[in-house]
Amino acid sequence: MSKLLDLEAAVEPPLFRYALCVEYDGSGYHGWQSQPGDVKSVQGCVEKGLSKVANEPVKVVCAGRTDAGVHGCYQIIHFDTHAVRDERAWVLGTNTNMPYDINIRWAKRVSEDFHARFSALERRYRYVIYNAPVMPALLNRQLSWTHKPLDEERMQQAGNFLIGEHDFNAYRAVGCQAHSPVREVRQLDVTRHGQLIVIDVRANAFLHHMIRNIAGVLMKIGAGEAEPEWAREVLESRDRRQGGVTAPPFGLYFVDAKYPQEHQLPASELGPLFLPQLGAL
């Protein structure tokens, strides 16, 4: 009898894998990734909330890490757990145990071959610029701002040079740890909506600071301080020193990640939510 009990105790309960969508205001955090010490991160808060619901330690993997001050509308994560909870419990229970500026939008049980990072086919970011003479008092950590009048058509002309598969070494941070600077930009649209200009970019993956460096170049061109062809010249130089200023993080949003249809994840609403007119793009 004792041997039977020992055998039953040795059998580990099954692991379940879940995918979750996380929305967050990154302005109060030192980026997505957990860091040593008391550094405040989005990942740390999410793992703490999930661990309380699971009643066991939970570690998560994300689709794409975001920097300090960068926001997420559709950050996809996955985690494994022995805990048996329904999907609604993962959402409501975790949200109850997290700060007000982080929220789980949905949870879905997935197969063990799903991986939030490696299963992703592409990612999508939007960079939102408030183009007006005076900085706004509201949403000033959710928007980038410049008082210089920007010409979105010139910015689009410049952005067209970046579409396709290229070596983006000149558009990544000096400390970027990616093994290869080659990325495929599949869409780059620049549109104006009143005083807001939106740079909307889809790619198979992104390099560290890639969108913010692209935004910095396009904003300089939009202000008439360089010609659209400069974006191509920077690209072809493969030299970060030729790329100008890195744009601020506050206007940057992770808005979508695409996965194989077999995983049947809910579609992104393509935020941020104050841009509902762009939801269908």
PDB file of C-alpha atoms in Angstrom:
ATOM      1  CA  MET A   1       0.000   0.000   0.000  1.00  0.00           C
ATOM      2  CA  SER A   2       2.813   2.389   0.889  1.00  0.00           C
ATOM      3  CA  LYS A   3       4.526   1.677  -2.454  1.00  0.00           C
ATOM      4  CA  LEU A   4       1.286   2.570  -4.272  1.00  0.00           C
ATOM      5  CA  LEU A   5       1.035   5.853  -2.381  1.00  0.00           C
ATOM      6  CA  ASP A   6       4.674   6.633  -3.160  1.00  0.00           C
ATOM      7  CA  LEU A   7       4.027   5.930  -6.839  1.00  0.00           C
ATOM      8  CA  GLU A   8       0.985   8.209  -6.903  1.00  0.00           C
ATOM      9  CA  ALA A   9       2.963  10.974  -5.196  1.00  0.00           C
ATOM     10  CA  ALA A  10       5.705  10.645  -7.800  1.00  0.00           C
ATOM     11  CA  VAL A  11       3.310  11.174 -10.721  1.00  0.00           C
ATOM     12  CA  GLU A  12       3.441  14.863 -11.636  1.00  0.00           C
ATOM     13  CA  PRO A  13       0.110  16.495 -12.523  1.00  0.00           C
ATOM     14  CA  PRO A  14      -0.283  17.504 -16.183  1.00  0.00           C
ATOM     15  CA  LEU A  15       0.888  20.862 -17.492  1.00  0.00           C
ATOM     16  CA  PHE A  16      -1.507  23.141 -19.341  1.00  0.00           C
ATOM     17  CA  ARG A  17      -0.401  25.903 -21.703  1.00  0.00           C
ATOM     18  CA  TYR A  18      -2.309  29.169 -22.032  1.00  0.00           C
ATOM     19  CA  ALA A  19      -1.961  32.137 -24.350  1.00  0.00           C
ATOM     20  CA  LEU A  20      -3.000  35.536 -23.007  1.00  0.00           C
ATOM     21  CA  CYS A  21      -3.319  39.025 -24.477  1.00  0.00           C
ATOM     22  CA  VAL A  22      -1.855  41.780 -22.295  1.00  0.00           C
ATOM     23  CA  GLU A  23      -2.643  45.489 -22.622  1.00  0.00           C
ATOM     24  CA  TYR A  24      -0.495  47.987 -20.706  1.00  0.00           C
ATOM     25  CA  ASP A  25       0.510  51.586 -20.312  1.00  0.00           C
ATOM     26  CA  GLY A  26       4.275  51.336 -20.257  1.00  0.00           C
ATOM     27  CA  SER A  27       4.974  54.895 -19.103  1.00  0.00           C
ATOM     28  CA  GLY A  28       5.465  53.845 -15.474  1.00  0.00           C
ATOM     29  CA  TYR A  29       7.655  50.793 -16.156  1.00  0.00           C
ATOM     30  CA  HIS A  30      11.253  50.042 -17.072  1.00  0.00           C
ATOM     31  CA  GLY A  31      10.102  48.024 -20.059  1.00  0.00           C
ATOM     32  CA  TRP A  32       8.461  44.628 -20.432  1.00  0.00           C
ATOM     33  CA  GLN A  33      11.270  42.366 -19.263  1.00  0.00           C
ATOM     34  CA  SER A  34      11.833  41.432 -15.626  1.00  0.00           C
ATOM     35  CA  GLN A  35      15.102  42.798 -14.248  1.00  0.00           C
ATOM     36  CA  PRO A  36      17.148  42.162 -11.095  1.00  0.00           C
ATOM     37  CA  GLY A  37      16.374  44.088  -7.938  1.00  0.00           C
ATOM     38  CA  ASP A  38      13.319  46.258  -7.401  1.00  0.00           C
ATOM     39  CA  VAL A  39      13.105  47.479 -11.002  1.00  0.00           C
ATOM     40  CA  LYS A  40       9.443  47.807 -11.973  1.00  0.00           C
ATOM     41  CA  SER A  41       8.601  45.797 -15.111  1.00  0.00           C
ATOM     42  CA  VAL A  42       5.396  44.779 -16.862  1.00  0.00           C
ATOM     43  CA  GLN A  43       6.459  41.132 -16.955  1.00  0.00           C
ATOM     44  CA  GLY A  44       7.087  41.124 -13.224  1.00  0.00           C
ATOM     45  CA  CYS A  45       3.605  42.424 -12.478  1.00  0.00           C
ATOM     46  CA  VAL A  46       1.964  39.956 -14.863  1.00  0.00           C
ATOM     47  CA  GLU A  47       3.833  36.986 -13.406  1.00  0.00           C
ATOM     48  CA  LYS A  48       2.954  38.067  -9.869  1.00  0.00           C
ATOM     49  CA  GLY A  49      -0.750  38.309 -10.743  1.00  0.00           C
ATOM     50  CA  LEU A  50      -0.821  34.985 -12.569  1.00  0.00           C
ATOM     51  CA  SER A  51       1.065  33.257  -9.761  1.00  0.00           C
ATOM     52  CA  LYS A  52      -1.583  34.295  -7.257  1.00  0.00           C
ATOM     53  CA  VAL A  53      -4.342  32.831  -9.418  1.00  0.00           C
ATOM     54  CA  ALA A  54      -2.376  29.643 -10.111  1.00  0.00           C
ATOM     55  CA  ASN A  55      -1.242  29.324  -6.492  1.00  0.00           C
ATOM     56  CA  GLU A  56       2.185  28.423  -7.851  1.00  0.00           C
ATOM     57  CA  PRO A  57       5.071  30.332  -9.479  1.00  0.00           C
ATOM     58  CA  VAL A  58       4.362  31.290 -13.102  1.00  0.00           C
ATOM     59  CA  LYS A  59       6.872  32.439 -15.726  1.00  0.00           C
ATOM     60  CA  VAL A  60       5.730  33.911 -19.025  1.00  0.00           C
ATOM     61  CA  VAL A  61       7.158  34.282 -22.549  1.00  0.00           C
ATOM     62  CA  CYS A  62       6.131  37.257 -24.707  1.00  0.00           C
ATOM     63  CA  ALA A  63       5.805  37.893 -28.448  1.00  0.00           C
ATOM     64  CA  GLY A  64       8.151  40.878 -28.363  1.00  0.00           C
ATOM     65  CA  ARG A  65       9.841  42.768 -25.534  1.00  0.00           C
ATOM     66  CA  THR A  66       9.114  46.487 -25.296  1.00  0.00           C
ATOM     67  CA  ASP A  67      11.358  49.229 -23.909  1.00  0.00           C
ATOM     68  CA  ALA A  68      10.762  51.578 -20.998  1.00  0.00           C
ATOM     69  CA  GLY A  69       7.826  53.867 -21.724  1.00  0.00           C
ATOM     70  CA  VAL A  70       6.507  51.780 -24.642  1.00  0.00           C
ATOM     71  CA  HIS A  71       2.902  50.554 -24.543  1.00  0.00           C
ATOM     72  CA  GLY A  72       1.155  47.325 -25.483  1.00  0.00           C
ATOM     73  CA  CYS A  73      -2.314  46.868 -26.966  1.00  0.00           C
ATOM     74  CA  TYR A  74      -1.899  43.252 -28.058  1.00  0.00           C
ATOM     75  CA  GLN A  75       1.118  41.755 -26.326  1.00  0.00           C
ATOM     76  CA  ILE A  76       0.792  37.975 -26.546  1.00  0.00           C
ATOM     77  CA  ILE A  77       2.282  35.777 -23.847  1.00  0.00           C
ATOM     78  CA  HIS A  78       2.175  32.102 -22.969  1.00  0.00           C
ATOM     79  CA  PHE A  79       2.790  30.196 -19.767  1.00  0.00           C
ATOM     80  CA  ASP A  80       2.585  26.636 -18.462  1.00  0.00           C
ATOM     81  CA  THR A  81       0.822  25.694 -15.258  1.00  0.00           C
ATOM     82  CA  HIS A  82      -0.441  22.708 -13.303  1.00  0.00           C
ATOM     83  CA  ALA A  83      -3.373  24.773 -12.064  1.00  0.00           C
ATOM     84  CA  VAL A  84      -6.852  23.969 -13.356  1.00  0.00           C
ATOM     85  CA  ARG A  85      -8.726  27.240 -13.972  1.00  0.00           C
ATOM     86  CA  ASP A  86     -11.198  28.299 -16.611  1.00  0.00           C
ATOM     87  CA  GLU A  87     -10.238  31.057 -19.054  1.00  0.00           C
ATOM     88  CA  ARG A  88     -12.462  33.640 -17.386  1.00  0.00           C
ATOM     89  CA  ALA A  89     -10.739  33.013 -14.051  1.00  0.00           C
ATOM     90  CA  TRP A  90      -7.321  33.665 -15.574  1.00  0.00           C
ATOM     91  CA  VAL A  91      -8.550  37.009 -16.921  1.00  0.00           C
ATOM     92  CA  LEU A  92     -10.540  38.339 -13.978  1.00  0.00           C
ATOM     93  CA  GLY A  93      -8.384  36.850 -11.245  1.00  0.00           C
ATOM     94  CA  THR A  94      -5.141  38.107 -12.704  1.00  0.00           C
ATOM     95  CA  ASN A  95      -6.524  41.598 -13.345  1.00  0.00           C
ATOM     96  CA  THR A  96      -7.641  41.794  -9.726  1.00  0.00           C
ATOM     97  CA  ASN A  97      -4.051  41.187  -8.644  1.00  0.00           C
ATOM     98  CA  MET A  98      -2.329  43.671 -10.973  1.00  0.00           C
ATOM     99  CA  PRO A  99      -1.891  47.470 -11.159  1.00  0.00           C
ATOM    100  CA  TYR A 100      -4.594  49.487 -12.904  1.00  0.00           C
ATOM    101  CA  ASP A 101      -2.362  50.204 -15.931  1.00  0.00           C
ATOM    102  CA  ILE A 102      -1.937  46.524 -16.913  1.00  0.00           C
ATOM    103  CA  ASN A 103      -4.807  44.324 -18.031  1.00  0.00           C
ATOM    104  CA  ILE A 104      -5.362  40.831 -19.395  1.00  0.00           C
ATOM    105  CA  ARG A 105      -7.771  41.116 -22.342  1.00  0.00           C
ATOM    106  CA  TRP A 106      -8.365  37.403 -22.950  1.00  0.00           C
ATOM    107  CA  ALA A 107      -6.969  33.953 -22.143  1.00  0.00           C
ATOM    108  CA  LYS A 108      -7.073  30.826 -24.294  1.00  0.00           C
ATOM    109  CA  ARG A 109      -5.915  27.256 -23.751  1.00  0.00           C
ATOM    110  CA  VAL A 110      -3.438  26.349 -26.499  1.00  0.00           C
ATOM    111  CA  SER A 111      -1.470  23.306 -27.567  1.00  0.00           C
ATOM    112  CA  GLU A 112       2.015  22.695 -26.208  1.00  0.00           C
ATOM    113  CA  ASP A 113       3.563  23.551 -29.602  1.00  0.00           C
ATOM    114  CA  PHE A 114       2.360  27.166 -29.362  1.00  0.00           C
ATOM    115  CA  HIS A 115       5.122  29.623 -28.472  1.00  0.00           C
ATOM    116  CA  ALA A 116       4.398  33.335 -28.046  1.00  0.00           C
ATOM    117  CA  ARG A 117       7.757  34.325 -29.542  1.00  0.00           C
ATOM    118  CA  PHE A 118       8.789  31.574 -31.936  1.00  0.00           C
ATOM    119  CA  SER A 119       5.322  30.840 -33.356  1.00  0.00           C
ATOM    120  CA  ALA A 120       4.744  34.504 -34.315  1.00  0.00           C
ATOM    121  CA  LEU A 121       4.720  35.120 -38.069  1.00  0.00           C
ATOM    122  CA  GLU A 122       4.942  38.901 -37.787  1.00  0.00           C
ATOM    123  CA  ARG A 123       4.618  41.818 -35.374  1.00  0.00           C
ATOM    124  CA  ARG A 124       3.045  45.239 -35.785  1.00  0.00           C
ATOM    125  CA  TYR A 125       3.724  48.582 -34.124  1.00  0.00           C
ATOM    126  CA  ARG A 126       2.139  51.996 -34.350  1.00  0.00           C
ATOM    127  CA  TYR A 127       3.971  55.207 -33.525  1.00  0.00           C
ATOM    128  CA  VAL A 128       1.591  58.077 -32.754  1.00  0.00           C
ATOM    129  CA  ILE A 129       2.740  61.703 -33.037  1.00  0.00           C
ATOM    130  CA  TYR A 130       0.794  64.728 -31.794  1.00  0.00           C
ATOM    131  CA  ASN A 131       1.734  67.455 -34.269  1.00  0.00           C
ATOM    132  CA  ALA A 132       0.694  70.784 -32.756  1.00  0.00           C
ATOM    133  CA  PRO A 133       2.317  74.018 -31.494  1.00  0.00           C
ATOM    134  CA  VAL A 134       1.777  73.182 -27.795  1.00  0.00           C
ATOM    135  CA  MET A 135       2.410  69.943 -25.888  1.00  0.00           C
ATOM    136  CA  PRO A 136      -0.831  68.371 -24.624  1.00  0.00           C
ATOM    137  CA  ALA A 137      -1.503  68.154 -20.896  1.00  0.00           C
ATOM    138  CA  LEU A 138      -3.517  64.964 -21.452  1.00  0.00           C
ATOM    139  CA  LEU A 139      -2.056  61.755 -22.905  1.00  0.00           C
ATOM    140  CA  ASN A 140       1.415  63.297 -22.900  1.00  0.00           C
ATOM    141  CA  ARG A 141       2.924  59.923 -21.955  1.00  0.00           C
ATOM    142  CA  GLN A 142       0.847  58.111 -24.580  1.00  0.00           C
ATOM    143  CA  LEU A 143       1.875  60.327 -27.514  1.00  0.00           C
ATOM    144  CA  SER A 144       5.059  61.614 -29.033  1.00  0.00           C
ATOM    145  CA  TRP A 145       4.946  65.377 -29.663  1.00  0.00           C
ATOM    146  CA  THR A 146       6.619  67.843 -31.979  1.00  0.00           C
ATOM    147  CA  HIS A 147       5.760  71.476 -32.608  1.00  0.00           C
ATOM    148  CA  LYS A 148       7.417  71.372 -36.041  1.00  0.00           C
ATOM    149  CA  PRO A 149       4.821  71.066 -38.831  1.00  0.00           C
ATOM    150  CA  LEU A 150       5.200  67.617 -40.410  1.00  0.00           C
ATOM    151  CA  ASP A 151       4.420  66.695 -44.005  1.00  0.00           C
ATOM    152  CA  GLU A 152       3.068  63.163 -43.879  1.00  0.00           C
ATOM    153  CA  GLU A 153       3.396  62.724 -47.648  1.00  0.00           C
ATOM    154  CA  ARG A 154       7.152  63.311 -47.485  1.00  0.00           C
ATOM    155  CA  MET A 155       7.304  60.890 -44.554  1.00  0.00           C
ATOM    156  CA  GLN A 156       5.473  58.255 -46.611  1.00  0.00           C
ATOM    157  CA  GLN A 157       7.854  58.738 -49.541  1.00  0.00           C
ATOM    158  CA  ALA A 158      10.753  58.173 -47.188  1.00  0.00           C
ATOM    159  CA  GLY A 159       9.119  55.158 -45.559  1.00  0.00           C
ATOM    160  CA  ASN A 160       8.641  53.465 -48.917  1.00  0.00           C
ATOM    161  CA  PHE A 161      12.425  53.038 -49.184  1.00  0.00           C
ATOM    162  CA  LEU A 162      12.353  50.852 -46.068  1.00  0.00           C
ATOM    163  CA  ILE A 163       9.750  48.340 -47.255  1.00  0.00           C
ATOM    164  CA  GLY A 164      11.167  44.916 -48.090  1.00  0.00           C
ATOM    165  CA  GLU A 165      13.959  42.771 -46.706  1.00  0.00           C
ATOM    166  CA  HIS A 166      16.997  44.861 -45.768  1.00  0.00           C
ATOM    167  CA  ASP A 167      19.973  45.110 -43.459  1.00  0.00           C
ATOM    168  CA  PHE A 168      18.614  47.543 -40.831  1.00  0.00           C
ATOM    169  CA  ASN A 169      21.866  47.964 -38.932  1.00  0.00           C
ATOM    170  CA  ALA A 170      21.614  51.766 -39.274  1.00  0.00           C
ATOM    171  CA  TYR A 171      18.146  51.677 -37.703  1.00  0.00           C
ATOM    172  CA  ARG A 172      18.921  49.608 -34.617  1.00  0.00           C
ATOM    173  CA  ALA A 173      20.369  50.516 -31.244  1.00  0.00           C
ATOM    174  CA  VAL A 174      24.133  50.274 -30.851  1.00  0.00           C
ATOM    175  CA  GLY A 175      23.600  47.776 -28.031  1.00  0.00           C
ATOM    176  CA  CYS A 176      21.127  45.600 -29.976  1.00  0.00           C
ATOM    177  CA  GLN A 177      21.883  41.930 -29.285  1.00  0.00           C
ATOM    178  CA  ALA A 178      20.142  40.412 -32.336  1.00  0.00           C
ATOM    179  CA  HIS A 179      22.485  38.121 -34.264  1.00  0.00           C
ATOM    180  CA  SER A 180      21.374  39.450 -37.652  1.00  0.00           C
ATOM    181  CA  PRO A 181      20.273  42.994 -38.619  1.00  0.00           C
ATOM    182  CA  VAL A 182      18.221  41.681 -41.552  1.00  0.00           C
ATOM    183  CA  ARG A 183      14.467  42.161 -41.205  1.00  0.00           C
ATOM    184  CA  GLU A 184      11.537  42.197 -43.638  1.00  0.00           C
ATOM    185  CA  VAL A 185       9.271  45.244 -43.395  1.00  0.00           C
ATOM    186  CA  ARG A 186       5.967  44.239 -45.000  1.00  0.00           C
ATOM    187  CA  GLN A 187       4.033  47.472 -44.536  1.00  0.00           C
ATOM    188  CA  LEU A 188       4.917  51.042 -43.603  1.00  0.00           C
ATOM    189  CA  ASP A 189       2.071  53.554 -43.768  1.00  0.00           C
ATOM    190  CA  VAL A 190       2.121  57.174 -42.618  1.00  0.00           C
ATOM    191  CA  THR A 191      -1.302  58.764 -42.186  1.00  0.00           C
ATOM    192  CA  ARG A 192      -2.623  61.996 -40.681  1.00  0.00           C
ATOM    193  CA  HIS A 193      -5.788  62.187 -38.579  1.00  0.00           C
ATOM    194  CA  GLY A 194      -6.270  65.807 -37.589  1.00  0.00           C
ATOM    195  CA  GLN A 195      -3.310  66.672 -35.368  1.00  0.00           C
ATOM    196  CA  LEU A 196      -2.243  63.030 -35.048  1.00  0.00           C
ATOM    197  CA  ILE A 197       0.215  61.361 -37.398  1.00  0.00           C
ATOM    198  CA  VAL A 198       0.439  57.563 -37.242  1.00  0.00           C
ATOM    199  CA  ILE A 199       3.391  55.510 -38.479  1.00  0.00           C
ATOM    200  CA  ASP A 200       2.067  51.948 -38.881  1.00  0.00           C
ATOM    201  CA  VAL A 201       4.693  49.226 -39.461  1.00  0.00           C
ATOM    202  CA  ARG A 202       4.433  45.455 -39.935  1.00  0.00           C
ATOM    203  CA  ALA A 203       7.501  43.207 -40.101  1.00  0.00           C
ATOM    204  CA  ASN A 204       8.514  39.621 -39.497  1.00  0.00           C
ATOM    205  CA  ALA A 205      10.426  40.921 -36.462  1.00  0.00           C
ATOM    206  CA  PHE A 206      12.019  44.123 -35.169  1.00  0.00           C
ATOM    207  CA  LEU A 207      15.409  45.160 -33.862  1.00  0.00           C
ATOM    208  CA  HIS A 208      16.064  47.089 -30.646  1.00  0.00           C
ATOM    209  CA  HIS A 209      14.905  50.724 -31.142  1.00  0.00           C
ATOM    210  CA  MET A 210      14.154  50.008 -34.812  1.00  0.00           C
ATOM    211  CA  ILE A 211      10.747  51.721 -34.895  1.00  0.00           C
ATOM    212  CA  ARG A 212      11.890  54.678 -32.803  1.00  0.00           C
ATOM    213  CA  ASN A 213      14.898  55.187 -35.069  1.00  0.00           C
ATOM    214  CA  ILE A 214      12.698  54.967 -38.167  1.00  0.00           C
ATOM    215  CA  ALA A 215      10.325  57.484 -36.587  1.00  0.00           C
ATOM    216  CA  GLY A 216      13.207  59.840 -35.820  1.00  0.00           C
ATOM    217  CA  VAL A 217      14.351  59.788 -39.448  1.00  0.00           C
ATOM    218  CA  LEU A 218      10.830  60.204 -40.841  1.00  0.00           C
ATOM    219  CA  MET A 219      10.053  63.094 -38.485  1.00  0.00           C
ATOM    220  CA  LYS A 220      13.200  64.935 -39.591  1.00  0.00           C
ATOM    221  CA  ILE A 221      12.207  64.435 -43.218  1.00  0.00           C
ATOM    222  CA  GLY A 222       8.606  65.446 -42.491  1.00  0.00           C
ATOM    223  CA  ALA A 223       9.872  68.679 -40.925  1.00  0.00           C
ATOM    224  CA  GLY A 224      11.749  69.514 -44.121  1.00  0.00           C
ATOM    225  CA  GLU A 225      15.199  69.088 -42.551  1.00  0.00           C
ATOM    226  CA  ALA A 226      16.165  66.301 -44.971  1.00  0.00           C
ATOM    227  CA  GLU A 227      14.926  64.889 -48.264  1.00  0.00           C
ATOM    228  CA  PRO A 228      12.954  61.613 -48.455  1.00  0.00           C
ATOM    229  CA  GLU A 229      15.929  59.898 -50.104  1.00  0.00           C
ATOM    230  CA  TRP A 230      17.866  60.363 -46.864  1.00  0.00           C
ATOM    231  CA  ALA A 231      15.936  57.403 -45.367  1.00  0.00           C
ATOM    232  CA  ARG A 232      17.413  55.189 -48.099  1.00  0.00           C
ATOM    233  CA  GLU A 233      20.894  56.673 -47.650  1.00  0.00           C
ATOM    234  CA  VAL A 234      20.774  55.909 -43.927  1.00  0.00           C
ATOM    235  CA  LEU A 235      19.624  52.351 -44.673  1.00  0.00           C
ATOM    236  CA  GLU A 236      22.377  51.745 -47.218  1.00  0.00           C
ATOM    237  CA  SER A 237      25.064  53.170 -44.919  1.00  0.00           C
ATOM    238  CA  ARG A 238      24.465  50.378 -42.374  1.00  0.00           C
ATOM    239  CA  ASP A 239      25.876  52.847 -39.867  1.00  0.00           C
ATOM    240  CA  ARG A 240      23.804  53.849 -36.836  1.00  0.00           C
ATOM    241  CA  ARG A 241      25.719  57.130 -36.589  1.00  0.00           C
ATOM    242  CA  GLN A 242      24.049  58.260 -39.828  1.00  0.00           C
ATOM    243  CA  GLY A 243      20.526  57.757 -38.484  1.00  0.00           C
ATOM    244  CA  GLY A 244      19.818  60.852 -36.429  1.00  0.00           C
ATOM    245  CA  VAL A 245      17.834  61.039 -33.193  1.00  0.00           C
ATOM    246  CA  THR A 246      15.957  58.132 -31.615  1.00  0.00           C
ATOM    247  CA  ALA A 247      12.340  59.239 -31.208  1.00  0.00           C
ATOM    248  CA  PRO A 248      10.815  59.174 -27.683  1.00  0.00           C
ATOM    249  CA  PRO A 249       9.168  55.933 -26.484  1.00  0.00           C
ATOM    250  CA  PHE A 250       5.825  57.368 -25.378  1.00  0.00           C
ATOM    251  CA  GLY A 251       4.063  57.251 -28.764  1.00  0.00           C
ATOM    252  CA  LEU A 252       5.015  53.647 -29.510  1.00  0.00           C
ATOM    253  CA  TYR A 253       2.479  50.804 -29.254  1.00  0.00           C
ATOM    254  CA  PHE A 254       2.815  47.057 -29.844  1.00  0.00           C
ATOM    255  CA  VAL A 255      -0.541  46.519 -31.579  1.00  0.00           C
ATOM    256  CA  ASP A 256      -0.536  43.060 -33.145  1.00  0.00           C
ATOM    257  CA  ALA A 257       1.185  39.717 -33.551  1.00  0.00           C
ATOM    258  CA  LYS A 258       0.125  37.190 -36.181  1.00  0.00           C
ATOM    259  CA  TYR A 259       0.164  33.427 -35.601  1.00  0.00           C
ATOM    260  CA  PRO A 260      -0.739  30.376 -37.697  1.00  0.00           C
ATOM    261  CA  GLN A 261      -4.499  30.012 -38.052  1.00  0.00           C
ATOM    262  CA  GLU A 262      -4.414  26.620 -36.345  1.00  0.00           C
ATOM    263  CA  HIS A 263      -3.992  28.336 -32.959  1.00  0.00           C
ATOM    264  CA  GLN A 264      -7.218  30.352 -33.441  1.00  0.00           C
ATOM    265  CA  LEU A 265      -6.256  33.312 -31.297  1.00  0.00           C
ATOM    266  CA  PRO A 266      -8.706  36.243 -31.110  1.00  0.00           C
ATOM    267  CA  ALA A 267      -7.924  39.022 -33.604  1.00  0.00           C
ATOM    268  CA  SER A 268      -6.341  42.258 -32.477  1.00  0.00           C
ATOM    269  CA  GLU A 269      -8.521  45.376 -32.341  1.00  0.00           C
ATOM    270  CA  LEU A 270      -5.471  47.366 -33.538  1.00  0.00           C
ATOM    271  CA  GLY A 271      -5.240  50.066 -30.889  1.00  0.00           C
ATOM    272  CA  PRO A 272      -4.524  52.314 -29.236  1.00  0.00           C
ATOM    273  CA  LEU A 273      -8.195  52.760 -28.362  1.00  0.00           C
ATOM    274  CA  PHE A 274      -8.211  56.513 -29.045  1.00  0.00           C
ATOM    275  CA  LEU A 275      -7.679  55.652 -32.745  1.00  0.00           C
ATOM    276  CA  PRO A 276     -10.917  53.735 -33.455  1.00  0.00           C
ATOM    277  CA  GLN A 277     -11.029  55.088 -37.006  1.00  0.00           C
ATOM    278  CA  LEU A 278      -7.912  53.057 -37.785  1.00  0.00           C
ATOM    279  CA  GLY A 279      -9.243  49.752 -36.480  1.00  0.00           C
ATOM    280  CA  ALA A 280      -9.945  48.301 -39.917  1.00  0.00           C
ATOM    281  CA  LEU A 281      -6.509  49.043 -41.407  1.00  0.00           C
TER     282      LEU A 281
END
